[in-house]
Coordinates of C-alpha atoms and ligand atoms in Angstrom, one line a residue:
X2 CA -44.2 1.2 1.4
X3 CA -42.2 4.1 1.6
X4 CA -38.9 4.5 -0.2
X5 CA -35.8 4.0 1.7
X6 CA -34.1 7.3 2.9
X7 CA -31.2 8.6 0.8
X8 CA -28.0 7.7 2.7
X9 CA -26.7 10.7 1.7
X10 CA -23.1 9.8 1.7
X11 CA -22.5 10.8 -2.2
X12 CA -21.5 14.1 -3.2
X13 CA -24.1 15.9 -4.9
X14 CA -21.5 17.7 -7.4
X15 CA -18.9 16.6 -10.2
X16 CA -15.3 17.0 -9.3
X17 CA -12.5 16.9 -12.0
X18 CA -8.8 16.1 -11.3
X19 CA -7.6 18.6 -13.8
X20 CA -5.6 17.1 -16.5
X21 CA -3.7 20.4 -16.9
X22 CA -1.9 19.4 -13.5
X23 CA -0.8 16.3 -15.0
X24 CA 2.8 16.3 -16.8
X25 CA 3.8 14.4 -19.9
X26 CA 2.5 10.5 -20.1
X27 CA 4.6 7.8 -20.0
X28 CA 5.4 6.0 -23.0
X29 CA 2.9 3.2 -24.2
X30 CA 0.2 4.3 -21.7
X31 CA -1.9 6.5 -24.1
X32 CA -5.1 6.5 -22.4
X33 CA -4.0 6.5 -18.6
X34 CA -3.1 9.6 -16.7
X35 CA 0.5 8.9 -15.6
X36 CA 1.5 11.6 -13.5
X37 CA -1.1 13.1 -11.1
X38 CA -0.7 16.0 -9.0
X39 CA -1.1 14.4 -5.6
X40 CA -2.5 17.4 -3.8
X41 CA -5.2 17.6 -6.3
X42 CA -5.8 13.8 -6.1
X43 CA -6.0 13.9 -2.4
X44 CA -8.6 17.0 -2.8
X45 CA -10.7 14.7 -5.0
X46 CA -10.5 11.8 -2.8
X47 CA -11.6 14.1 0.3
X48 CA -14.5 15.7 -1.8
X49 CA -15.9 12.1 -3.0
X50 CA -15.5 10.8 0.8
X51 CA -12.7 8.4 0.2
X52 CA -9.8 9.7 2.2
X53 CA -9.7 12.6 4.8
X54 CA -6.6 14.1 6.5
X55 CA -6.7 13.1 10.1
X56 CA -7.9 15.7 12.5
X57 CA -8.0 18.2 9.8
X58 CA -10.0 20.8 11.8
X59 CA -7.1 21.5 13.8
X60 CA -4.9 21.4 10.8
X61 CA -4.2 17.8 10.2
X62 CA -1.2 15.6 11.7
X63 CA 1.6 14.7 9.3
X64 CA 1.5 11.0 8.3
X65 CA -2.1 9.9 9.5
X66 CA -5.3 9.6 7.4
X67 CA -8.9 8.7 7.8
X68 CA -11.2 6.8 5.5
X69 CA -14.5 8.2 4.6
X70 CA -17.8 6.6 4.0
X71 CA -16.7 5.2 0.3
X72 CA -13.0 4.8 1.4
X73 CA -13.9 2.4 4.3
X74 CA -16.2 0.3 2.1
X75 CA -13.2 0.0 -0.5
X76 CA -10.5 -0.6 2.1
X77 CA -12.7 -3.3 3.9
X78 CA -13.4 -4.9 0.6
X79 CA -9.6 -5.0 -0.3
X80 CA -8.9 -6.6 3.1
X81 CA -11.9 -8.9 2.8
X82 CA -11.0 -9.9 -0.7
X83 CA -7.3 -10.8 0.6
X84 CA -8.5 -12.8 3.5
X85 CA -10.9 -14.9 1.2
X86 CA -8.5 -15.2 -1.5
X87 CA -5.5 -16.0 0.5
X88 CA -6.4 -17.5 3.9
X89 CA -9.9 -19.0 3.2
X90 CA -9.5 -20.1 -0.4
X91 CA -6.1 -20.1 -1.7
X92 CA -5.4 -21.9 -4.7
X93 CA -3.5 -25.5 -4.4
X94 CA 0.3 -25.6 -3.8
X95 CA 3.0 -26.2 -6.3
X96 CA 2.2 -30.0 -5.6
X97 CA -1.3 -29.6 -6.7
X98 CA -2.5 -30.2 -3.1
X99 CA -4.8 -27.8 -1.0
X100 CA -2.8 -25.6 1.1
X101 CA -3.4 -24.9 5.0
X102 CA -3.8 -21.3 6.1
X103 CA -5.2 -20.0 9.4
X104 CA -5.5 -16.4 10.8
X105 CA -4.5 -14.5 13.8
X106 CA -5.4 -11.2 15.4
X107 CA -2.7 -10.1 18.0
X108 CA -2.5 -7.2 20.3
X109 CA -0.7 -4.4 18.9
X110 CA 1.6 -3.8 22.2
X111 CA 3.5 -6.8 22.8
X112 CA 6.1 -7.7 25.3
X113 CA 8.9 -5.2 24.3
X114 CA 11.4 -8.4 24.2
X115 CA 9.6 -9.5 21.0
X116 CA 11.2 -6.4 19.4
X117 CA 14.5 -6.9 20.8
X118 CA 14.7 -10.5 19.5
X119 CA 13.1 -9.3 16.1
X120 CA 16.2 -6.8 15.7
X121 CA 13.7 -4.1 15.6
X122 CA 14.8 -2.4 18.8
X123 CA 18.7 -2.2 17.6
X124 CA 18.1 -1.7 14.1
X125 CA 14.8 -0.6 12.6
X126 CA 16.1 2.9 11.9
X127 CA 16.4 5.3 9.0
X128 CA 19.4 7.7 7.9
X129 CA 18.1 11.0 8.9
X130 CA 19.5 14.6 8.6
X131 CA 18.5 17.5 10.9
X132 CA 18.2 21.1 9.5
X133 CA 20.2 23.5 11.7
X134 CA 18.0 26.3 10.2
X135 CA 14.3 25.1 10.8
X136 CA 14.9 21.8 12.8
X137 CA 13.0 19.8 10.5
X138 CA 14.1 16.1 9.8
X139 CA 14.8 14.8 6.2
X140 CA 15.4 11.0 5.2
X141 CA 18.7 11.2 4.0
X142 CA 18.2 8.4 1.5
X143 CA 15.2 10.1 -0.2
X144 CA 16.9 13.6 0.0
X145 CA 16.8 14.1 -3.7
X146 CA 13.2 12.7 -4.3
X147 CA 12.0 15.2 -1.4
X148 CA 13.8 17.9 -2.8
X149 CA 12.4 17.4 -6.3
X150 CA 8.8 18.0 -4.5
X151 CA 10.0 21.1 -2.5
X152 CA 8.5 24.2 -3.2
X153 CA 11.8 26.5 -3.3
X154 CA 13.6 24.0 -5.6
X155 CA 10.8 23.6 -8.1
X156 CA 10.8 27.7 -8.3
X157 CA 14.6 27.8 -8.6
X158 CA 14.9 25.2 -11.1
X159 CA 13.3 27.4 -13.6
X160 CA 16.5 29.5 -13.6
X161 CA 18.5 26.6 -14.7
X162 CA 18.7 24.5 -17.8
X163 CA 19.9 20.9 -16.6
X164 CA 20.9 19.6 -20.0
X165 CA 23.3 22.2 -20.5
X166 CA 24.1 23.4 -17.0
X167 CA 23.3 27.2 -18.2
X168 CA 22.0 29.6 -15.9
X169 CA 21.7 33.4 -15.8
X170 CA 23.4 35.0 -13.0
X171 CA 21.0 38.1 -13.0
X172 CA 18.1 36.0 -12.8
X173 CA 19.4 33.9 -10.2
X174 CA 20.3 36.9 -8.1
X175 CA 16.5 38.4 -8.7
X176 CA 15.4 35.0 -7.4
X177 CA 17.6 35.2 -4.3
X178 CA 16.1 38.8 -3.8
X179 CA 12.7 38.0 -4.4
X180 CA 11.2 34.7 -4.4
X181 CA 14.1 33.0 -2.5
X182 CA 13.5 35.1 0.5
X183 CA 10.2 33.7 1.0
X184 CA 10.5 29.9 -0.1
X185 CA 14.0 29.3 1.3
X186 CA 15.4 32.1 3.5
X187 CA 18.4 30.0 4.7
X188 CA 19.6 29.0 1.2
X189 CA 23.0 30.1 1.0
X190 CA 22.2 31.7 -2.6
X191 CA 19.6 33.9 -0.6
X192 CA 21.6 34.6 2.3
X193 CA 24.7 35.5 0.3
X194 CA 24.3 35.6 -3.3
X195 CA 27.4 37.2 -4.6
X196 CA 29.6 34.6 -3.0
X197 CA 27.7 31.8 -3.5
X198 CA 27.5 32.7 -7.3
X199 CA 31.1 33.3 -7.2
X200 CA 31.7 29.8 -6.4
X201 CA 29.4 28.6 -9.1
X202 CA 30.9 30.7 -11.8
X203 CA 34.8 29.5 -10.7
X204 CA 33.4 25.8 -11.1
X205 CA 31.3 26.5 -14.6
X206 CA 34.0 28.5 -16.1
X207 CA 36.8 25.9 -14.7
X208 CA 35.3 23.2 -16.4
X209 CA 33.6 24.5 -19.7
X210 CA 33.2 21.1 -21.2
X211 CA 31.7 19.5 -18.1
X212 CA 28.6 21.6 -17.2
X213 CA 27.1 20.9 -13.6
X214 CA 24.3 18.5 -13.1
X215 CA 21.2 19.7 -11.4
X216 CA 22.3 17.9 -8.1
X217 CA 25.6 19.6 -8.4
X218 CA 24.1 23.0 -9.2
X219 CA 21.7 22.5 -5.9
X220 CA 24.9 21.7 -3.7
X221 CA 26.6 25.0 -5.1
X222 CA 23.5 27.1 -4.3
X223 CA 23.7 25.7 -0.9
X224 CA 27.1 26.5 -0.2
X225 CA 28.4 29.7 1.5
X226 CA 31.7 28.6 2.6
X227 CA 33.0 26.3 0.1
X228 CA 36.7 26.2 1.4
X229 CA 35.4 25.6 5.0
X230 CA 32.7 23.1 4.6
X231 CA 32.9 21.5 1.2
X232 CA 29.8 21.5 -1.0
X233 CA 26.7 21.4 1.0
X234 CA 23.3 19.6 0.6
X235 CA 20.1 22.0 1.4
X236 CA 17.1 21.3 3.4
X237 CA 14.0 21.1 1.3
X238 CA 12.0 23.0 3.8
X239 CA 14.1 26.3 4.2
X240 CA 17.3 25.7 2.2
X241 CA 19.9 25.8 4.9
X242 CA 22.8 23.0 4.8
X243 CA 21.8 20.0 6.3
X244 CA 23.6 18.2 9.1
X245 CA 25.3 14.7 8.9
X246 CA 23.0 11.5 8.4
X247 CA 22.1 9.7 11.7
X248 CA 20.2 6.3 12.3
X249 CA 16.7 7.3 14.1
X250 CA 14.4 4.8 15.2
X251 CA 11.1 4.4 13.5
X252 CA 9.5 2.8 16.7
X253 CA 6.7 4.4 18.3
X254 CA 7.1 4.5 22.1
X255 CA 4.8 4.4 24.9
X256 CA 4.3 3.1 28.7
X257 CA 2.2 0.3 29.8
X258 CA 0.9 1.0 33.1
X259 CA 1.1 4.0 35.1
X260 CA 4.9 4.2 36.0
X261 CA 6.5 5.9 32.9
X262 CA 9.9 4.2 33.5
X263 CA 12.2 2.3 31.1
X264 CA 10.9 -0.9 32.6
X265 CA 7.4 0.1 31.5
X266 CA 8.4 1.1 28.0
X267 CA 6.6 -0.7 25.1
X268 CA 6.2 -0.3 21.4
X269 CA 3.3 0.3 19.0
X270 CA 3.9 -2.7 16.6
X271 CA 6.1 -1.7 13.6
X272 CA 4.7 -4.8 11.6
X273 CA 2.0 -7.6 12.4
X274 CA 4.5 -10.3 11.5
X275 CA 6.0 -10.4 14.8
X276 CA 2.8 -11.5 16.6
X277 CA 2.8 -14.6 14.2
X278 CA 5.9 -15.7 15.0
X279 CA 5.4 -15.4 18.7
X280 CA 2.4 -17.3 18.3
X281 CA 3.6 -20.1 16.2
X282 CA 3.6 -22.7 18.4
X283 CA 0.4 -22.0 20.2
X284 CA -1.1 -22.1 16.6
X285 CA 0.4 -25.5 16.2
X286 CA -0.4 -27.0 19.3
X287 CA -4.1 -25.7 19.1
X288 CA -4.8 -26.5 15.5
X289 CA -2.4 -29.6 15.4
X290 CA -1.7 -28.2 11.7
X291 CA 1.2 -30.1 9.9
X292 CA 3.8 -28.5 7.8
X293 CA 3.7 -26.6 5.2
X294 CA 0.9 -24.2 6.5
X295 CA 0.4 -20.4 6.8
X296 CA -0.6 -17.9 9.1
X297 CA -2.1 -14.7 8.0
X298 CA -2.9 -11.4 10.0
X299 CA -4.4 -8.1 8.8
X300 CA -3.9 -5.4 11.1
X301 CA -2.7 -1.8 12.2
X302 CA 1.2 -1.1 12.2
X303 CA 2.8 1.9 13.3
X304 CA 6.2 3.6 11.9
X305 CA 7.6 7.0 13.2
X306 CA 8.6 7.6 9.4
X307 CA 10.7 10.6 9.0
X308 CA 9.2 12.0 6.2
X309 CA 5.7 10.7 5.6
X310 CA 4.9 11.6 1.8
X311 CA 3.1 11.0 -1.2
X312 CA -0.4 11.0 0.3
X313 CA -1.3 7.7 2.1
X314 CA 1.8 6.0 0.5
X315 CA 4.2 6.7 3.4
X316 CA 2.0 7.0 6.3
X317 CA 3.0 6.7 10.3
X318 CA -0.2 4.4 10.9
X319 CA -1.2 2.0 8.6
X320 CA -2.6 -1.6 8.0
X321 CA -0.7 -4.7 6.7
X322 CA -1.9 -7.9 5.3
X323 CA 0.9 -10.6 6.0
X324 CA 1.5 -14.1 5.7
X325 CA 4.2 -16.3 7.3
X326 CA 4.2 -19.6 5.5
X327 CA 6.2 -22.1 7.4
X328 CA 7.7 -25.0 5.4
X329 CA 10.6 -27.6 5.2
X330 CA 14.0 -25.9 4.2
X331 CA 14.3 -28.0 1.2
X332 CA 11.1 -26.8 -0.1
X333 CA 11.2 -23.4 0.5
X334 CA 12.5 -22.2 -2.9
X335 CA 9.4 -23.5 -4.4
X336 CA 7.3 -22.0 -1.9
X337 CA 9.1 -18.4 -2.3
X338 CA 8.5 -18.8 -6.1
X339 CA 4.7 -19.8 -5.3
X340 CA 3.9 -16.9 -3.3
X341 CA 5.9 -14.3 -5.3
X342 CA 4.0 -15.3 -8.5
X343 CA 0.4 -16.0 -6.8
X344 CA 0.7 -12.5 -5.1
X345 CA 1.6 -10.6 -8.3
X346 CA -1.3 -12.4 -9.9
X347 CA -3.9 -11.4 -7.3
X348 CA -3.4 -7.7 -7.9
X349 CA -4.0 -8.2 -11.6
X350 CA -7.3 -10.2 -11.0
X351 CA -8.4 -7.2 -9.0
X352 CA -8.0 -5.0 -12.0
X353 CA -4.7 -3.6 -11.6
X354 CA -3.0 -3.6 -15.0
X355 CA -0.3 -5.8 -15.4
X356 CA 2.0 -3.5 -17.1
X357 CA 1.7 -1.3 -14.0
X358 CA 2.8 -4.1 -11.8
X359 CA 6.7 -4.5 -11.5
X360 CA 8.3 -7.3 -9.6
X361 CA 11.8 -6.4 -8.8
X362 CA 14.0 -8.9 -7.2
X363 CA 16.3 -7.0 -4.4
X364 CA 19.9 -6.6 -5.1
X365 CA 22.7 -7.6 -2.8
X366 CA 23.1 -4.1 -1.6
X367 CA 19.5 -3.8 -0.3
X368 CA 18.7 -7.3 0.9
X369 CA 18.2 -7.8 4.6
X370 CA 21.2 -10.0 5.7
X371 CA 19.2 -13.1 6.7
X372 CA 17.0 -13.1 3.7
X373 CA 17.6 -15.7 1.1
X374 CA 15.6 -13.7 -1.5
X375 CA 13.3 -10.8 -1.8
X376 CA 10.9 -9.6 -4.3
X377 CA 9.4 -6.2 -4.2
X378 CA 6.2 -6.2 -6.1
X379 CA 6.1 -2.7 -7.1
X380 CA 3.4 -0.7 -8.9
X381 CA 3.8 2.5 -11.0
X382 CA 2.0 5.0 -8.9
X383 CA 1.3 8.2 -10.9
X384 CA 3.1 10.4 -8.7
X385 CA 6.5 8.9 -9.6
X386 CA 8.5 7.9 -12.7
X387 CA 9.9 4.8 -10.8
X388 CA 7.6 1.8 -9.6
X389 CA 7.1 1.8 -5.5
X390 CA 6.6 -1.1 -3.4
X391 CA 3.3 -2.3 -2.7
X392 CA 4.5 -5.6 -1.2
X393 CA 7.5 -7.5 -0.3
X394 CA 7.5 -11.5 -0.8
X395 CA 10.6 -12.4 1.3
X396 CA 12.2 -15.8 1.5
X397 CA 13.3 -15.3 5.4
X398 CA 15.0 -18.7 6.1
X399 CA 15.0 -19.5 9.7
X400 CA 15.8 -16.2 11.0
X401 CA 12.7 -15.3 12.7
X402 CA 12.1 -18.6 14.5
X403 CA 15.8 -19.1 15.5
X404 CA 15.6 -15.4 17.2
X405 CA 12.7 -16.1 19.0
X406 CA 13.9 -19.5 20.1
X407 CA 17.0 -17.9 21.5
X408 CA 15.5 -14.9 23.2
X409 CA 12.6 -16.6 24.7
X410 CA 14.8 -19.8 25.9
X411 CA 12.2 -22.1 24.7
X412 CA 14.3 -23.5 21.9
X413 CA 12.6 -26.8 21.5
X414 CA 9.1 -25.0 20.8
X415 CA 10.5 -23.5 17.7
X416 CA 12.0 -27.0 16.5
X417 CA 9.6 -29.1 14.2
X418 CA 9.2 -32.9 14.1
X419 CA 7.6 -34.2 11.0
X420 CA 6.0 -37.2 12.2
X421 CA 4.6 -38.3 9.0
X422 CA 7.9 -38.2 7.2
X423 CA 9.5 -40.2 10.2
X424 CA 6.8 -42.9 10.3
X425 CA 6.7 -43.1 6.5
X426 CA 10.6 -44.0 6.5
X427 CA 9.9 -46.5 9.4
X428 CA 11.2 -49.5 7.3
X429 CA 14.6 -48.1 6.6
X430 CA 15.7 -47.9 10.2
X431 CA 16.1 -50.4 13.0
X432 CA 14.1 -48.2 15.4
X433 CA 10.9 -46.2 15.3
X434 CA 12.1 -44.0 18.7
X435 CA 13.6 -40.9 17.4
X436 CA 15.6 -40.5 20.4
X437 CA 17.1 -44.1 20.2
X438 CA 17.7 -43.3 16.4
X439 CA 19.7 -39.9 17.2
X440 CA 21.9 -41.9 19.6
X441 CA 23.3 -43.7 16.5
X442 CA 24.6 -40.4 15.4
X443 CA 22.9 -40.0 12.0
X444 CA 24.2 -37.5 9.4
X445 CA 23.0 -33.8 10.3
X446 CA 21.3 -33.9 6.6
X447 CA 19.4 -36.9 7.7
X448 CA 18.2 -35.5 10.9
X449 CA 16.9 -32.3 9.1
X450 CA 14.8 -34.6 7.1
X451 CA 12.5 -35.2 10.3
X452 CA 13.5 -32.4 12.8
X453 CA 14.3 -28.5 11.8
X454 CA 13.5 -25.1 12.3
X455 CA 11.0 -24.5 9.5
X456 CA 11.9 -21.8 7.1
X457 CA 9.3 -18.9 6.4
X458 CA 8.1 -17.2 3.4
X459 CA 6.7 -13.7 3.8
X460 CA 4.2 -12.1 1.5
X461 CA 3.8 -9.0 3.2
X462 CA 1.4 -6.4 1.8
X463 CA -0.1 -2.7 2.7
X464 CA -3.8 -2.5 2.7
X465 CA -3.6 1.3 2.5
X466 CA -0.9 1.1 -0.1
X467 CA -2.9 -1.3 -2.0
X468 CA -6.0 1.1 -1.5
X469 CA -4.0 4.0 -3.0
X470 CA -2.9 2.2 -6.0
X471 CA -6.3 0.9 -6.4
X472 CA -7.8 4.6 -6.2
X473 CA -5.0 5.7 -8.8
X474 CA -5.7 2.9 -11.2
X475 CA -9.5 3.3 -11.2
X476 CA -9.5 7.1 -11.9
X477 CA -10.8 7.9 -15.4
X478 CA -12.1 10.6 -17.3
X479 CA -13.8 9.7 -20.4
X480 CA -16.2 10.8 -22.7
X481 CA -19.9 9.9 -22.8
X482 CA -23.1 11.3 -24.4
X483 CA -25.4 13.6 -22.0
X484 CA -29.0 13.6 -22.2
X485 CA -29.1 15.4 -25.3
X486 CA -26.7 13.2 -27.2
X487 CA -23.7 15.8 -27.1
X488 CA -20.3 14.5 -25.6
X489 CA -19.4 15.5 -22.2
X490 CA -16.4 14.4 -19.9
X491 CA -17.3 12.3 -17.1
X492 CA -15.0 11.1 -14.1
X493 CA -15.2 7.4 -13.6
X494 CA -13.9 5.1 -10.7
X495 CA -13.2 1.8 -12.6
X496 CA -13.0 -0.3 -9.6
X497 CA -13.2 -4.1 -9.9
X498 CA -16.7 -5.0 -8.9
X499 CA -15.5 -7.1 -5.8
X500 CA -13.4 -4.1 -4.7
X501 CA -16.3 -1.3 -5.4
X502 CA -17.7 0.5 -2.4
X503 CA -21.2 0.4 -3.7
X504 CA -22.1 -2.7 -5.8
X505 CA -25.2 -1.4 -7.4
X506 CA -27.4 1.8 -7.1
X507 CA -31.2 1.6 -7.7
X508 CA -33.1 4.2 -9.2
X509 CA -36.9 4.9 -9.7
X510 CA -37.0 6.4 -12.9
X511 CA -39.8 9.0 -11.8
X512 CA -41.0 9.3 -8.2
X513 CA -44.8 8.2 -9.2
X514 CA -46.6 5.4 -10.6
X515 CA -45.5 3.1 -8.0
X516 CA -41.9 3.1 -9.2
X517 CA -40.5 4.2 -5.8
X518 CA -42.2 1.2 -3.9
X519 CA -41.1 -0.9 -6.6
X520 CA -37.4 0.6 -6.4
X521 CA -37.6 -0.1 -2.7
X522 CA -38.8 -3.6 -3.0
X523 CA -35.6 -4.3 -5.0
X524 CA -33.4 -2.3 -2.8
X525 CA -34.5 -4.3 0.2
X526 CA -34.1 -7.6 -1.7
X527 CA -30.5 -6.7 -2.3
X528 CA -29.6 -4.9 0.6
X529 CA -28.9 -8.5 2.8
X530 CA -26.5 -9.4 0.3
X531 CA -24.6 -6.3 -0.9
X532 CA -23.7 -2.7 -0.2
X533 CA -26.6 -1.1 -2.3
X534 CA -27.6 2.4 -2.6
X535 CA -30.8 3.9 -3.2
X536 CA -31.3 7.4 -5.1
X537 CA -34.5 8.8 -6.3
X538 CA -32.9 12.6 -6.4
X539 CA -32.5 14.4 -9.5
X540 CA -32.6 13.6 -13.3
X541 CA -31.4 10.0 -14.0
X542 CA -28.4 11.3 -16.0
X543 CA -27.0 12.9 -13.0
X544 CA -27.8 9.8 -10.8
X545 CA -25.7 7.9 -13.2
X546 CA -22.7 10.3 -13.1
X547 CA -22.8 10.5 -9.1
X548 CA -22.5 6.7 -9.3
X549 CA -19.7 6.7 -11.8
X550 CA -17.6 8.9 -9.6
X551 CA -18.1 6.4 -6.7
X552 CA -17.2 3.6 -8.9
X553 CA -20.4 1.8 -8.6
X554 CA -20.4 -1.0 -11.4
X555 CA -24.3 -1.3 -11.8
X556 CA -27.2 1.2 -12.2
X557 CA -30.5 -0.6 -12.1
X558 CA -33.4 1.8 -13.1
X559 CA -37.1 0.7 -12.3
X560 CA -39.3 2.3 -15.2
X561 CA -42.7 2.3 -16.7
X562 CA -42.2 -1.0 -18.4
X563 CA -41.0 -2.7 -14.7
X564 CA -44.7 -1.9 -13.5
X565 CA -45.8 -4.2 -16.5
X566 CA -43.3 -7.2 -16.3
X567 CA -41.0 -6.9 -13.5
X568 CA -38.1 -6.3 -15.6
X569 CA -35.3 -3.4 -15.1
X570 CA -32.5 -2.2 -16.9
X571 CA -29.2 -2.6 -15.8
X572 CA -26.6 -0.2 -17.0
X573 CA -22.9 -1.1 -16.9
X574 CA -20.5 1.4 -15.5
X575 CA -17.7 0.9 -18.1
X576 CA -19.5 0.0 -21.3
X577 CA -22.5 2.1 -20.6
X578 CA -24.7 -0.8 -22.0
X579 CA -28.3 -1.0 -20.6
X580 CA -29.5 -4.7 -20.6
X581 CA -33.1 -5.6 -19.4
X582 CA -33.3 -8.6 -17.1
X583 CA -35.9 -9.7 -15.0
X584 CA -35.9 -8.2 -11.3
X585 CA -35.5 -11.5 -9.9
X586 CA -32.3 -12.1 -11.8
X587 CA -30.6 -9.0 -10.6
X588 CA -29.0 -10.6 -7.5
X589 CA -27.5 -13.4 -9.7
X590 CA -26.1 -10.7 -12.0
X591 CA -24.4 -8.8 -9.2
X592 CA -23.0 -12.2 -7.9
X593 CA -21.5 -13.2 -10.9
X594 CA -19.6 -10.1 -11.1
X595 CA -18.1 -10.5 -7.5
X596 CA -17.0 -14.2 -7.9
X597 CA -13.3 -14.2 -7.0
X598 CA -11.1 -14.8 -10.1
X599 CA -8.0 -16.3 -8.4
Ligands
GAP4 N1 7.2 -7.8 8.0 C1 7.7 -7.3 7.0 C2 7.6 -5.9 6.8 O1 6.7 -5.3 7.4 P1 7.8 -4.0 4.9 O2 8.4 -4.1 3.6 O3 8.5 -3.2 5.7 O4 7.9 -5.4 5.4 C3 5.5 -4.5 4.2 O5 6.4 -3.7 4.9 C4 4.6 -3.5 3.4 O6 3.9 -2.7 4.4 C5 5.0 -2.5 2.4 O7 5.3 -3.2 1.0 C6 3.8 -1.7 2.5 O8 2.7 -2.2 1.5 C7 3.5 -1.4 3.9 N2 4.2 -0.3 4.4 C8 4.9 -0.1 4.9 N3 5.6 0.8 5.5 C9 4.5 1.5 5.0 C10 4.0 3.1 5.3 N4 5.0 3.9 6.2 N5 2.9 3.7 5.0 C11 2.4 2.7 4.4 N6 2.2 1.3 4.0 C12 3.6 1.0 4.6

């Protein structure tokens, strides 16, 4: 028997995300890198084959990403874990009963009337400011966060002490004539430093007890004609004063058919949810499901984001994992709480530390007008001090079905008649015909017991965003002994075994004495069940390191003893412990680690 070929998708050299690039840690998280330089992290992900920039050989394209050989396995595992735990095997509902879930796979391009009904055509937009200097757009509500990442701002900030409001005119002048020319050529401070600094000096001297904050300082250095324009806000790219905020649609447009007219205009879906609503009646009719039940979909969504940023966090093409859970209005609050709590727990069971998960109930100022309640499950990504949305769990009331009833004109299709409840109450009425009973003008609340537009609870997660969170969470550097017992730093991706791209690596200790053949036998026995990797290249210590960087939970070594008693060693990635087990038990050990925990 010949050894299986090296599948060759693991990089052969060690990479390190330099700790020096991380700023200070967050309180209480001593062992976890809290701020990561995302550019360096993206490089690590690229070098390892997790994530590549789309069309990189042509300079890339902003907001689009590709998954490499390890990344595609990771993301598939995430989507499969979600489907398994939410659709095929969700835990019982609040009443202890099994819950009913089915799936859908809808087209990306739908009849554009769907997006009129959902409100996307009219309102799916972000406030955006255009730069008259360089023509770039910036999302207005994220201006200060984007400025904080801009190169010129990070350079200029060295010349200002935000705590005291102090600055040195000579240094600012020097910056304006030097670095500023290159980094922010359209900034007022660069174009006309004397005038700009005179405005700033008047402000500082006029209120010596109230020094300007960093934001105010930034507005001053962006202002050339204070009286005519008031304080300005600068473009993160070139420093020119930004224009007024305007709502800009995030919908990607195309045309169906050869005629490129308004009539043939279509949209790439910005969410998977609407395909579910549009098929709600089809699912009911073809499955005879009874309320409450959920419909799930995983698929691509497209948003022409104004400022894609933070690696894959905000992309223009991404995948969603969405559930629309339909229930009786009277039961909707308990289902909202059920899904909110379940979804947070799900992330923890897949290795996200619960203190990095921050569910946050949306406030009145941010919640959608139709929503009865929305909780954002936020995650403390290492590129930000503030937690960022991983998933939204929304109580959408009857909004979506009502909208589609109105716009499609098939109103009755969206009403639900609860036959079971109607029949259960048969003894309380004189007739068993609903139509007859309606003629008696029963109170609306009584009618709604039997016939109503279902309420919807929507847990809406991002597959790419969760993949990014998993990558960030897994990235660890620790100290381990090398072959000679000296401490060395290793990078280890501590993925939960269910998510790990490779579940086990199989090594013959040496390439002789029948070990490669034995290792191949084990590899072939495991391959039908798990994504396993065969590696016979280099010292075994190096092979371990490669697998640590890929996040493989188990390394199995075939050694001299295997040849005598059919036992192998299994090394645990995290504890480094090696256990000797029978070859025939290896499959069971891996299976146990992959058993879902929800
Ligand atoms: N149907 C509801 C809906 O789409 P959303 O909060 O706009 O709600 C749900 O999106 C999830 O989709 C987010 O929590 C996030 O995980 C993911 N998502 C949204 N926009 C994204 C983007 N530009 N890039 C990556 N993921 C995104």
